[in-house]
GROMACS .gro file of C-alpha atoms in nm:
model
  335
    1MET     CA    1  16.517   2.265  -0.885
    2ASP     CA    2  16.713   2.459  -1.146
    3LEU     CA    3  17.063   2.322  -1.090
    4GLU     CA    4  17.231   2.597  -1.292
    5GLN     CA    5  17.058   2.856  -1.074
    6ALA     CA    6  17.164   2.669  -0.761
    7ARG     CA    7  17.521   2.662  -0.889
    8ASP     CA    8  17.548   3.022  -1.004
    9ASN     CA    9  17.310   3.214  -0.778
   10LYS     CA   10  17.406   3.182  -0.410
   11THR     CA   11  17.072   3.318  -0.289
   12TYR     CA   12  16.863   3.074  -0.498
   13ALA     CA   13  16.936   2.767  -0.284
   14GLU     CA   14  17.149   2.867   0.010
   15ASN     CA   15  17.423   2.616   0.099
   16PHE     CA   16  17.295   2.361  -0.155
   17VAL     CA   17  17.617   2.353  -0.359
   18THR     CA   18  17.830   2.371  -0.044
   19ASP     CA   19  17.654   2.068   0.103
   20PHE     CA   20  17.739   1.854  -0.198
   21GLU     CA   21  18.094   1.987  -0.217
   22GLU     CA   22  18.138   1.879   0.146
   23LEU     CA   23  18.002   1.537   0.054
   24VAL     CA   24  18.256   1.492  -0.226
   25ASN     CA   25  18.530   1.614   0.010
   26GLN     CA   26  18.467   1.308   0.231
   27PHE     CA   27  18.635   1.086  -0.032
   28THR     CA   28  18.990   1.045  -0.155
   29THR     CA   29  19.178   0.872  -0.435
   30ASN     CA   30  19.495   0.856  -0.225
   31PHE     CA   31  19.496   0.534  -0.027
   32PRO     CA   32  19.714   0.220  -0.003
   33LYS     CA   33  19.601  -0.019  -0.277
   34ASP     CA   34  19.736  -0.335  -0.109
   35VAL     CA   35  19.529  -0.330   0.213
   36ALA     CA   36  19.258  -0.594   0.190
   37GLU     CA   37  19.041  -0.431   0.458
   38LEU     CA   38  19.024  -0.113   0.248
   39ASN     CA   39  18.969  -0.285  -0.085
   40LYS     CA   40  18.612  -0.389  -0.003
   41HIS     CA   41  18.521  -0.020   0.032
   42VAL     CA   42  18.678   0.088  -0.298
   43HIS     CA   43  18.430   0.221  -0.557
   44LYS     CA   44  18.386   0.497  -0.804
   45LEU     CA   45  18.234   0.790  -0.618
   46THR     CA   46  17.888   0.770  -0.774
   47ASP     CA   47  17.876   0.390  -0.729
   48PHE     CA   48  17.954   0.427  -0.358
   49LEU     CA   49  17.684   0.692  -0.312
   50ALA     CA   50  17.427   0.481  -0.498
   51LEU     CA   51  17.509   0.149  -0.328
   52GLU     CA   52  17.631   0.236   0.021
   53THR     CA   53  17.419   0.538   0.124
   54SER     CA   54  17.058   0.654   0.112
   55ILE     CA   55  17.146   1.011   0.013
   56PHE     CA   56  17.024   0.965  -0.345
   57ASN     CA   57  16.725   0.783  -0.488
   58LEU     CA   58  16.911   0.771  -0.820
   59SER     CA   59  17.128   0.534  -1.019
   60SER     CA   60  17.504   0.583  -1.035
   61GLU     CA   61  17.470   0.730  -1.385
   62GLN     CA   62  17.202   0.975  -1.272
   63ILE     CA   63  17.413   1.087  -0.975
   64ASP     CA   64  17.701   1.152  -1.215
   65ALA     CA   65  17.473   1.365  -1.434
   66PHE     CA   66  17.356   1.553  -1.125
   67PHE     CA   67  17.714   1.635  -1.025
   68MET     CA   68  17.795   1.730  -1.384
   69ARG     CA   69  17.533   2.006  -1.365
   70LEU     CA   70  17.568   2.116  -1.004
   71LEU     CA   71  17.945   2.090  -0.945
   72LYS     CA   72  18.073   2.192  -1.286
   73ASP     CA   73  18.371   2.392  -1.158
   74TYR     CA   74  18.459   2.134  -0.892
   75ARG     CA   75  18.471   1.859  -1.157
   76LYS     CA   76  18.687   2.073  -1.381
   77ASN     CA   77  18.941   2.137  -1.101
   78SER     CA   78  18.937   1.786  -0.949
   79PRO     CA   79  18.829   1.539  -1.219
   80GLN     CA   80  19.008   1.245  -1.055
   81ILE     CA   81  18.766   1.230  -0.761
   82PHE     CA   82  18.481   1.160  -1.007
   83ASN     CA   83  18.670   0.939  -1.251
   84GLU     CA   84  18.897   0.725  -1.034
   85LEU     CA   85  18.839   0.476  -0.753
   86VAL     CA   86  18.785   0.635  -0.412
   87ILE     CA   87  18.728   0.546  -0.047
   88PRO     CA   88  18.579   0.754   0.238
   89THR     CA   89  18.857   0.946   0.416
   90TYR     CA   90  18.747   0.827   0.763
   91LEU     CA   91  18.877   0.479   0.678
   92LEU     CA   92  19.228   0.621   0.691
   93ASN     CA   93  19.178   0.755   1.044
   94GLU     CA   94  19.140   0.477   1.302
   95GLU     CA   95  19.126   0.722   1.590
   96LEU     CA   96  18.831   0.904   1.432
   97ASP     CA   97  18.641   0.578   1.382
   98THR     CA   98  18.688   0.493   1.750
   99GLU     CA   99  18.583   0.841   1.858
  100ILE     CA  100  18.260   0.889   1.661
  101GLY     CA  101  18.168   0.541   1.535
  102ILE     CA  102  17.854   0.411   1.710
  103PHE     CA  103  18.042   0.091   1.795
  104LYS     CA  104  18.379   0.262   1.849
  105GLY     CA  105  18.548   0.115   1.544
  106LYS     CA  106  18.378  -0.224   1.578
  107HIS     CA  107  18.058  -0.347   1.412
  108TRP     CA  108  17.705  -0.459   1.505
  109SER     CA  109  17.813  -0.825   1.486
  110ASP     CA  110  18.095  -0.755   1.736
  111PHE     CA  111  17.844  -0.583   1.965
  112GLU     CA  112  17.606  -0.880   1.941
  113GLU     CA  113  17.882  -1.120   2.047
  114ASP     CA  114  17.998  -0.895   2.329
  115ILE     CA  115  17.660  -0.829   2.488
  116ARG     CA  116  17.532  -1.185   2.449
  117HIS     CA  117  17.836  -1.371   2.574
  118GLN     CA  118  18.086  -1.133   2.736
  119ASN     CA  119  17.944  -0.816   2.894
  120ARG     CA  120  17.568  -0.844   2.933
  121PHE     CA  121  17.514  -0.539   3.154
  122HIS     CA  122  17.828  -0.330   3.115
  123SER     CA  123  17.928  -0.339   2.750
  124LYS     CA  124  18.173  -0.059   2.670
  125MET     CA  125  18.140  -0.108   2.295
  126VAL     CA  126  17.854   0.136   2.225
  127ASN     CA  127  17.904   0.508   2.173
  128GLU     CA  128  17.565   0.589   2.320
  129GLU     CA  129  17.589   0.962   2.258
  130GLN     CA  130  17.634   0.913   1.882
  131LEU     CA  131  17.368   0.642   1.858
  132ILE     CA  132  17.114   0.859   2.041
  133LYS     CA  133  17.176   1.137   1.786
  134PHE     CA  134  17.055   0.902   1.513
  135PHE     CA  135  16.754   0.795   1.720
  136GLN     CA  136  16.658   1.157   1.784
  137LEU     CA  137  16.645   1.215   1.408
  138CYS     CA  138  16.405   0.919   1.377
  139THR     CA  139  16.160   1.039   1.643
  140VAL     CA  140  15.802   1.079   1.516
  141LYS     CA  141  15.455   1.128   1.666
  142LEU     CA  142  15.182   0.867   1.633
  143GLN     CA  143  14.884   1.005   1.445
  144PRO     CA  144  14.600   1.096   1.687
  145GLY     CA  145  14.299   0.874   1.619
  146SER     CA  146  14.507   0.597   1.461
  147ARG     CA  147  14.429   0.243   1.571
  148TYR     CA  148  14.641  -0.062   1.647
  149VAL     CA  149  14.562  -0.415   1.763
  150ARG     CA  150  14.707  -0.652   2.018
  151ALA     CA  151  14.665  -1.031   1.992
  152ARG     CA  152  14.702  -1.284   2.272
  153ILE     CA  153  14.660  -1.663   2.291
  154SER     CA  154  14.437  -1.791   2.570
  155ASP     CA  155  14.613  -2.055   2.783
  156THR     CA  156  14.276  -2.194   2.897
  157GLY     CA  157  14.090  -2.189   2.566
  158ILE     CA  158  13.850  -1.928   2.706
  159PRO     CA  159  13.836  -1.584   2.539
  160LEU     CA  160  14.031  -1.324   2.733
  161PRO     CA  161  13.861  -1.021   2.891
  162GLY     CA  162  13.973  -0.670   2.804
  163ASN     CA  163  14.158  -0.621   3.133
  164GLU     CA  164  14.394  -0.906   3.041
  165MET     CA  165  14.487  -0.767   2.700
  166GLY     CA  166  14.735  -0.508   2.818
  167LYS     CA  167  15.108  -0.553   2.862
  168ALA     CA  168  15.227  -0.872   3.031
  169PRO     CA  169  15.253  -0.853   3.412
  170GLU     CA  170  15.612  -0.825   3.536
  171GLU     CA  171  15.607  -1.175   3.686
  172LYS     CA  172  15.494  -1.325   3.352
  173ALA     CA  173  15.681  -1.106   3.102
  174SER     CA  174  15.914  -1.322   2.894
  175SER     CA  175  16.195  -1.177   2.685
  176GLY     CA  176  16.095  -1.025   2.351
  177ARG     CA  177  16.248  -0.835   2.065
  178LEU     CA  178  16.241  -0.510   2.264
  179ASN     CA  179  16.186  -0.609   2.628
  180ALA     CA  180  16.396  -0.809   2.871
  181VAL     CA  181  16.245  -1.084   3.085
  182GLY     CA  182  16.046  -0.933   3.374
  183ILE     CA  183  15.974  -0.608   3.188
  184GLY     CA  184  15.632  -0.577   3.027
  185TYR     CA  185  15.567  -0.348   2.730
  186LEU     CA  186  15.255  -0.311   2.516
  187TYR     CA  187  15.319  -0.468   2.173
  188LEU     CA  188  15.079  -0.341   1.907
  189CYS     CA  189  15.037  -0.400   1.534
  190GLN     CA  190  14.858  -0.222   1.251
  191ASP     CA  191  14.704  -0.542   1.110
  192LYS     CA  192  14.496  -0.820   1.272
  193GLU     CA  193  14.625  -1.109   1.059
  194VAL     CA  194  14.986  -1.001   1.104
  195ALA     CA  195  14.934  -0.971   1.480
  196LEU     CA  196  14.806  -1.331   1.493
  197SER     CA  197  15.103  -1.452   1.287
  198GLU     CA  198  15.350  -1.268   1.511
  199ILE     CA  199  15.228  -1.448   1.824
  200LYS     CA  200  15.263  -1.779   1.634
  201ALA     CA  201  14.903  -1.885   1.685
  202SER     CA  202  14.841  -2.250   1.592
  203VAL     CA  203  14.536  -2.445   1.473
  204ASN     CA  204  14.266  -2.466   1.746
  205ASP     CA  205  14.424  -2.188   1.955
  206VAL     CA  206  14.173  -1.942   2.098
  207CYS     CA  207  14.302  -1.590   2.039
  208THR     CA  208  14.166  -1.256   2.151
  209ILE     CA  209  14.231  -0.932   1.966
  210ALA     CA  210  14.193  -0.593   2.132
  211THR     CA  211  14.188  -0.262   1.946
  212TYR     CA  212  14.368   0.041   2.086
  213GLU     CA  213  14.335   0.402   1.972
  214VAL     CA  214  14.573   0.695   2.002
  215PRO     CA  215  14.374   0.966   2.188
  216CYS     CA  216  14.306   1.277   1.983
  217ASP     CA  217  14.448   1.502   2.256
  218SER     CA  218  14.767   1.302   2.311
  219GLU     CA  219  15.120   1.337   2.184
  220ILE     CA  220  15.288   0.997   2.167
  221ARG     CA  221  15.650   1.019   2.056
  222VAL     CA  222  15.823   0.705   1.930
  223VAL     CA  223  16.156   0.629   1.765
  224ASP     CA  224  16.078   0.489   1.421
  225LEU     CA  225  16.359   0.238   1.370
  226SER     CA  226  16.248   0.175   1.012
  227GLN     CA  227  16.393   0.521   0.934
  228ILE     CA  228  16.734   0.454   1.086
  229THR     CA  229  16.901   0.392   0.748
  230ASN     CA  230  16.725   0.690   0.586
  231VAL     CA  231  16.842   0.962   0.821
  232SER     CA  232  16.942   1.263   0.614
  233TYR     CA  233  17.310   1.319   0.551
  234PHE     CA  234  17.242   1.693   0.558
  235MET     CA  235  17.136   1.682   0.925
  236PHE     CA  236  17.497   1.631   1.034
  237ASP     CA  237  17.756   1.904   1.082
  238ASN     CA  238  18.023   1.636   1.087
  239LYS     CA  239  17.958   1.439   0.768
  240ASP     CA  240  18.199   1.162   0.878
  241VAL     CA  241  17.946   1.062   1.146
  242TYR     CA  242  17.692   0.981   0.875
  243LEU     CA  243  17.920   0.794   0.636
  244MET     CA  244  18.109   0.580   0.884
  245ASN     CA  245  17.796   0.450   1.058
  246GLN     CA  246  17.579   0.359   0.758
  247GLU     CA  247  17.689  -0.005   0.748
  248ASP     CA  248  17.623  -0.062   1.118
  249LEU     CA  249  17.286   0.112   1.105
  250LEU     CA  250  17.189  -0.117   0.819
  251GLU     CA  251  17.284  -0.419   1.032
  252LEU     CA  252  17.077  -0.282   1.321
  253ASP     CA  253  16.783  -0.240   1.083
  254ASN     CA  254  16.825  -0.600   0.962
  255ALA     CA  255  16.832  -0.725   1.323
  256MET     CA  256  16.492  -0.560   1.380
  257LYS     CA  257  16.349  -0.734   1.072
  258THR     CA  258  16.485  -1.082   1.147
  259THR     CA  259  16.207  -1.335   1.212
  260SER     CA  260  16.254  -1.540   1.529
  261ASP     CA  261  16.230  -1.918   1.508
  262ARG     CA  262  16.076  -2.163   1.751
  263ASN     CA  263  16.416  -2.249   1.901
  264ARG     CA  264  16.510  -1.892   1.989
  265SER     CA  265  16.717  -1.876   2.307
  266GLU     CA  266  16.676  -1.606   2.572
  267VAL     CA  267  16.999  -1.437   2.467
  268ALA     CA  268  16.893  -1.398   2.102
  269TYR     CA  269  16.716  -1.067   2.161
  270VAL     CA  270  16.964  -0.920   2.410
  271PRO     CA  271  17.121  -0.678   2.152
  272THR     CA  272  16.783  -0.530   2.048
  273GLU     CA  273  16.669  -0.524   2.412
  274TYR     CA  274  16.974  -0.307   2.485
  275ILE     CA  275  16.873  -0.075   2.199
  276SER     CA  276  16.522  -0.055   2.345
  277ASP     CA  277  16.653   0.041   2.689
  278LEU     CA  278  16.875   0.307   2.536
  279ILE     CA  279  16.578   0.455   2.348
  280LYS     CA  280  16.365   0.445   2.664
  281SER     CA  281  16.634   0.649   2.843
  282MET     CA  282  16.567   0.930   2.591
  283GLY     CA  283  16.226   0.994   2.747
  284VAL     CA  284  16.018   0.894   2.443
  285ASP     CA  285  15.703   0.680   2.469
  286GLY     CA  286  15.802   0.383   2.260
  287ILE     CA  287  15.941   0.238   1.940
  288SER     CA  288  15.796   0.178   1.593
  289TYR     CA  289  15.940  -0.067   1.342
  290LYS     CA  290  15.847  -0.272   1.036
  291SER     CA  291  15.691  -0.612   1.101
  292SER     CA  292  15.942  -0.891   1.041
  293LEU     CA  293  15.664  -1.082   0.860
  294VAL     CA  294  15.508  -0.810   0.642
  295PRO     CA  295  15.734  -0.507   0.586
  296ASP     CA  296  15.442  -0.283   0.483
  297VAL     CA  297  15.288  -0.328   0.828
  298ARG     CA  298  15.416  -0.133   1.129
  299ASP     CA  299  15.451  -0.263   1.483
  300VAL     CA  300  15.459  -0.031   1.783
  301VAL     CA  301  15.592  -0.103   2.132
  302LEU     CA  302  15.481   0.135   2.406
  303PHE     CA  303  15.670   0.151   2.734
  304ALA     CA  304  15.351   0.254   2.920
  305GLU     CA  305  15.013   0.110   2.820
  306ASP     CA  306  14.810   0.407   2.947
  307LYS     CA  307  14.923   0.615   2.650
  308VAL     CA  308  14.652   0.453   2.434
  309GLU     CA  309  14.286   0.367   2.497
  310GLN     CA  310  14.135   0.021   2.448
  311ILE     CA  311  13.811   0.027   2.243
  312SER     CA  312  13.584  -0.187   2.460
  313ASN     CA  313  13.328  -0.276   2.191
  314GLU     CA  314  13.595  -0.405   1.953
  315LEU     CA  315  13.726  -0.691   2.167
  316ILE     CA  316  13.698  -1.003   1.947
  317SER     CA  317  13.804  -1.365   2.002
  318TYR     CA  318  13.873  -1.628   1.738
  319GLN     CA  319  13.956  -1.996   1.721
  320ILE     CA  320  14.224  -2.063   1.463
  321SER     CA  321  14.081  -2.312   1.211
  322GLY     CA  322  14.365  -2.316   0.961
  323ILE     CA  323  14.698  -2.162   0.870
  324LYS     CA  324  14.812  -2.063   0.524
  325TYR     CA  325  15.184  -2.113   0.468
  326ARG     CA  326  15.400  -1.899   0.245
  327GLU     CA  327  15.727  -2.054   0.137
  328ARG     CA  328  16.055  -1.914   0.010
  329LYS     CA  329  16.297  -2.147  -0.165
  330ILE     CA  330  16.650  -2.151  -0.026
  331SER     CA  331  16.962  -2.307  -0.172
  332CYS     CA  332  17.098  -2.628  -0.022
  333VAL     CA  333  17.456  -2.665   0.097
  334ASN     CA  334  17.622  -2.972  -0.047
  335ALA     CA  335  17.758  -3.213   0.210
   0.00000   0.00000   0.00000
């Protein structure tokens, strides 16, 4: 794009300059400097945009050069907003944060504590209307003809038949990342090895893998949670809604990517199960997200298993003969 043209010719890129002027207007240099809660949000404008948002795929210096070209007159009239420390204006308005924040002025960690240990079924902490707006912007269609796999461990050591590879029956459905106990959904994965790792298959386990295909004449709509932190700023009329919720959306994204351990309690997944139920209430078919083990691989959870077709001649069983470990060094805490 010719930035000078965008700046000087209003018909060249309609509203382009206005959009970025509105973005800059969401920040202020006038704030109390002695409030610790505010200090952690203090940055130079371009540093904040580079570090705290996904609006730009640029460095702070590159964003500054971009503004230098596009908002030449704005910079000349208000140089302080680009040169001094700033904070988002919504931080100075507690009432606004409560009104349009997805956790009503609280954070994902507060929501986790509330729904796990205080208000399991009637939490008042979520602004569902605002959260659904973000989910709607992440709704995509699964590609017709695309294939996914489902892996299951045989309790008896005998390979499982195809009719036992669907979602878990209600009486056997244990709690999972996106389903509460007693509710069975169809968990699928793009990759066979990742699917086996996700079910925590051990040496000598007999595992069956079924392949499912998205019918060519179907339209399966899922909320892609891997896009939740990349929702476009320009999709919002009220730009405060975008800026004030970025931190909490990032925490939600991290919760989806957290690997469960062998000692996971039943309440561990309650927050993401709530998110799943909220998405289901939108009328979509399921949820897509990055595998917690291999980020390049996508997992899909379908609320109804009849949306996809099992490929009968691709039902394969294996006995696990070995496991390859990958380690990541962590720092030790001194006693």
